[in-house]
Amino acid sequence: MCRDTTKEDLLFRVMKTYSVNEAMALKTLNEYHIEITRQQIAFARNRMKGIQANNKRKKSHRKKRKQRLSEEKEYQAYKEDVCLRFMETGQVYTLDEYAIIKEEIF
């Protein structure tokens, strides 16, 4: 059975196109005497939930990526400081610093 999705996603399209919430979109459609069924409302809610969940995942991914890049940058600066100190003074304070020097210099 083939469904007519043009009417089903009407409410969703209004909500997304004009960036309005469900109540405002329903009010606008009612002003133009366009009937909206419960099925259309449920469809619009589910689509909007999906979009919000996707946006939340993207935001979380960007935040984690930014944090990871920041940590990598800090570690790179730390490695440079350790190597510079070793070249200038020959001092190594920890085993981690020794591993860094061994990896980078030798």
Short mmCIF file of C-alpha atoms in Angstrom, two decimals:
data_model
loop_
_atom_site.label_atom_id
_atom_site.label_comp_id
_atom_site.label_asym_id
_atom_site.label_seq_id
_atom_site.Cartn_x
_atom_site.Cartn_y
_atom_site.Cartn_z
CA MET A 1 0.00 0.00 0.00
CA CYS A 2 1.41 3.36 -1.00
CA ARG A 3 1.02 6.25 1.42
CA ASP A 4 0.73 9.88 0.50
CA THR A 5 3.57 11.44 2.46
CA THR A 6 3.06 14.95 1.09
CA LYS A 7 0.29 15.56 3.60
CA GLU A 8 2.01 13.57 6.31
CA ASP A 9 5.08 15.74 6.41
CA LEU A 10 3.29 19.07 5.92
CA LEU A 11 3.48 19.97 9.61
CA PHE A 12 7.12 18.87 9.77
CA ARG A 13 8.04 20.98 6.74
CA VAL A 14 6.40 24.04 8.27
CA MET A 15 8.21 23.48 11.57
CA LYS A 16 11.59 22.99 9.90
CA THR A 17 11.29 25.67 7.21
CA TYR A 18 10.21 28.44 9.54
CA SER A 19 12.10 27.18 12.63
CA VAL A 20 8.98 27.22 14.77
CA ASN A 21 7.81 24.85 17.46
CA GLU A 22 4.88 22.50 17.09
CA ALA A 23 2.28 24.80 18.65
CA MET A 24 3.20 27.74 16.44
CA ALA A 25 3.19 25.57 13.31
CA LEU A 26 -0.24 24.16 14.20
CA LYS A 27 -1.59 27.65 14.82
CA THR A 28 -0.26 28.85 11.47
CA LEU A 29 -1.76 25.91 9.58
CA ASN A 30 -5.08 26.33 11.38
CA GLU A 31 -5.17 30.00 10.34
CA TYR A 32 -5.11 28.80 6.73
CA HIS A 33 -7.81 26.19 7.53
CA ILE A 34 -5.49 23.26 6.89
CA GLU A 35 -6.54 20.19 8.85
CA ILE A 36 -3.78 18.30 10.63
CA THR A 37 -4.28 14.72 11.83
CA ARG A 38 -2.76 13.05 14.86
CA GLN A 39 -0.71 10.91 12.50
CA GLN A 40 0.82 14.03 10.99
CA ILE A 41 1.56 15.43 14.45
CA ALA A 42 3.21 12.16 15.53
CA PHE A 43 5.23 12.07 12.30
CA ALA A 44 6.45 15.66 12.79
CA ARG A 45 7.37 15.00 16.42
CA ASN A 46 9.36 11.90 15.53
CA ARG A 47 11.20 13.64 12.70
CA MET A 48 12.06 16.61 14.92
CA LYS A 49 13.26 14.26 17.69
CA GLY A 50 15.49 12.53 15.16
CA ILE A 51 16.94 15.83 13.98
CA GLN A 52 17.54 17.02 17.56
CA ALA A 53 19.23 13.71 18.47
CA ASN A 54 21.44 13.96 15.39
CA ASN A 55 22.39 17.55 16.22
CA LYS A 56 23.23 16.50 19.77
CA ARG A 57 25.47 13.69 18.47
CA LYS A 58 27.24 16.08 16.10
CA LYS A 59 27.78 18.62 18.88
CA SER A 60 29.15 15.94 21.21
CA HIS A 61 31.44 14.64 18.46
CA ARG A 62 32.77 18.15 17.73
CA LYS A 63 33.35 18.74 21.44
CA LYS A 64 35.25 15.45 21.85
CA ARG A 65 37.32 16.14 18.74
CA LYS A 66 38.17 19.65 19.96
CA GLN A 67 39.18 18.24 23.36
CA ARG A 68 41.33 15.53 21.75
CA LEU A 69 43.09 18.07 19.52
CA SER A 70 43.71 20.32 22.51
CA GLU A 71 45.21 17.42 24.48
CA GLU A 72 47.41 16.44 21.54
CA LYS A 73 48.61 20.03 21.21
CA GLU A 74 49.44 20.20 24.92
CA TYR A 75 51.31 16.89 24.76
CA GLN A 76 53.27 18.06 21.73
CA ALA A 77 54.28 21.25 23.59
CA TYR A 78 55.30 19.13 26.60
CA LYS A 79 57.46 16.91 24.37
CA GLU A 80 59.14 19.97 22.90
CA ASP A 81 59.86 21.36 26.38
CA VAL A 82 61.34 18.04 27.52
CA CYS A 83 63.56 17.75 24.44
CA LEU A 84 64.69 21.35 24.70
CA ARG A 85 65.60 20.97 28.40
CA PHE A 86 67.49 17.76 27.63
CA MET A 87 69.43 19.44 24.83
CA GLU A 88 70.29 22.44 27.02
CA THR A 89 70.96 20.83 30.39
CA GLY A 90 70.92 17.05 29.88
CA GLN A 91 68.37 16.64 32.68
CA VAL A 92 65.66 13.96 32.64
CA TYR A 93 63.26 13.90 35.60
CA THR A 94 60.91 10.97 34.95
CA LEU A 95 60.72 7.74 33.01
CA ASP A 96 58.08 9.31 30.77
CA GLU A 97 60.49 12.07 29.87
CA TYR A 98 63.20 9.48 29.20
CA ALA A 99 60.82 7.61 26.85
CA ILE A 100 60.03 10.85 25.03
CA ILE A 101 63.70 11.69 24.61
CA LYS A 102 64.51 8.16 23.47
CA GLU A 103 61.69 8.30 20.92
CA GLU A 104 62.42 11.79 19.62
CA ILE A 105 66.20 12.08 19.74
CA PHE A 106 67.75 8.62 19.68
#
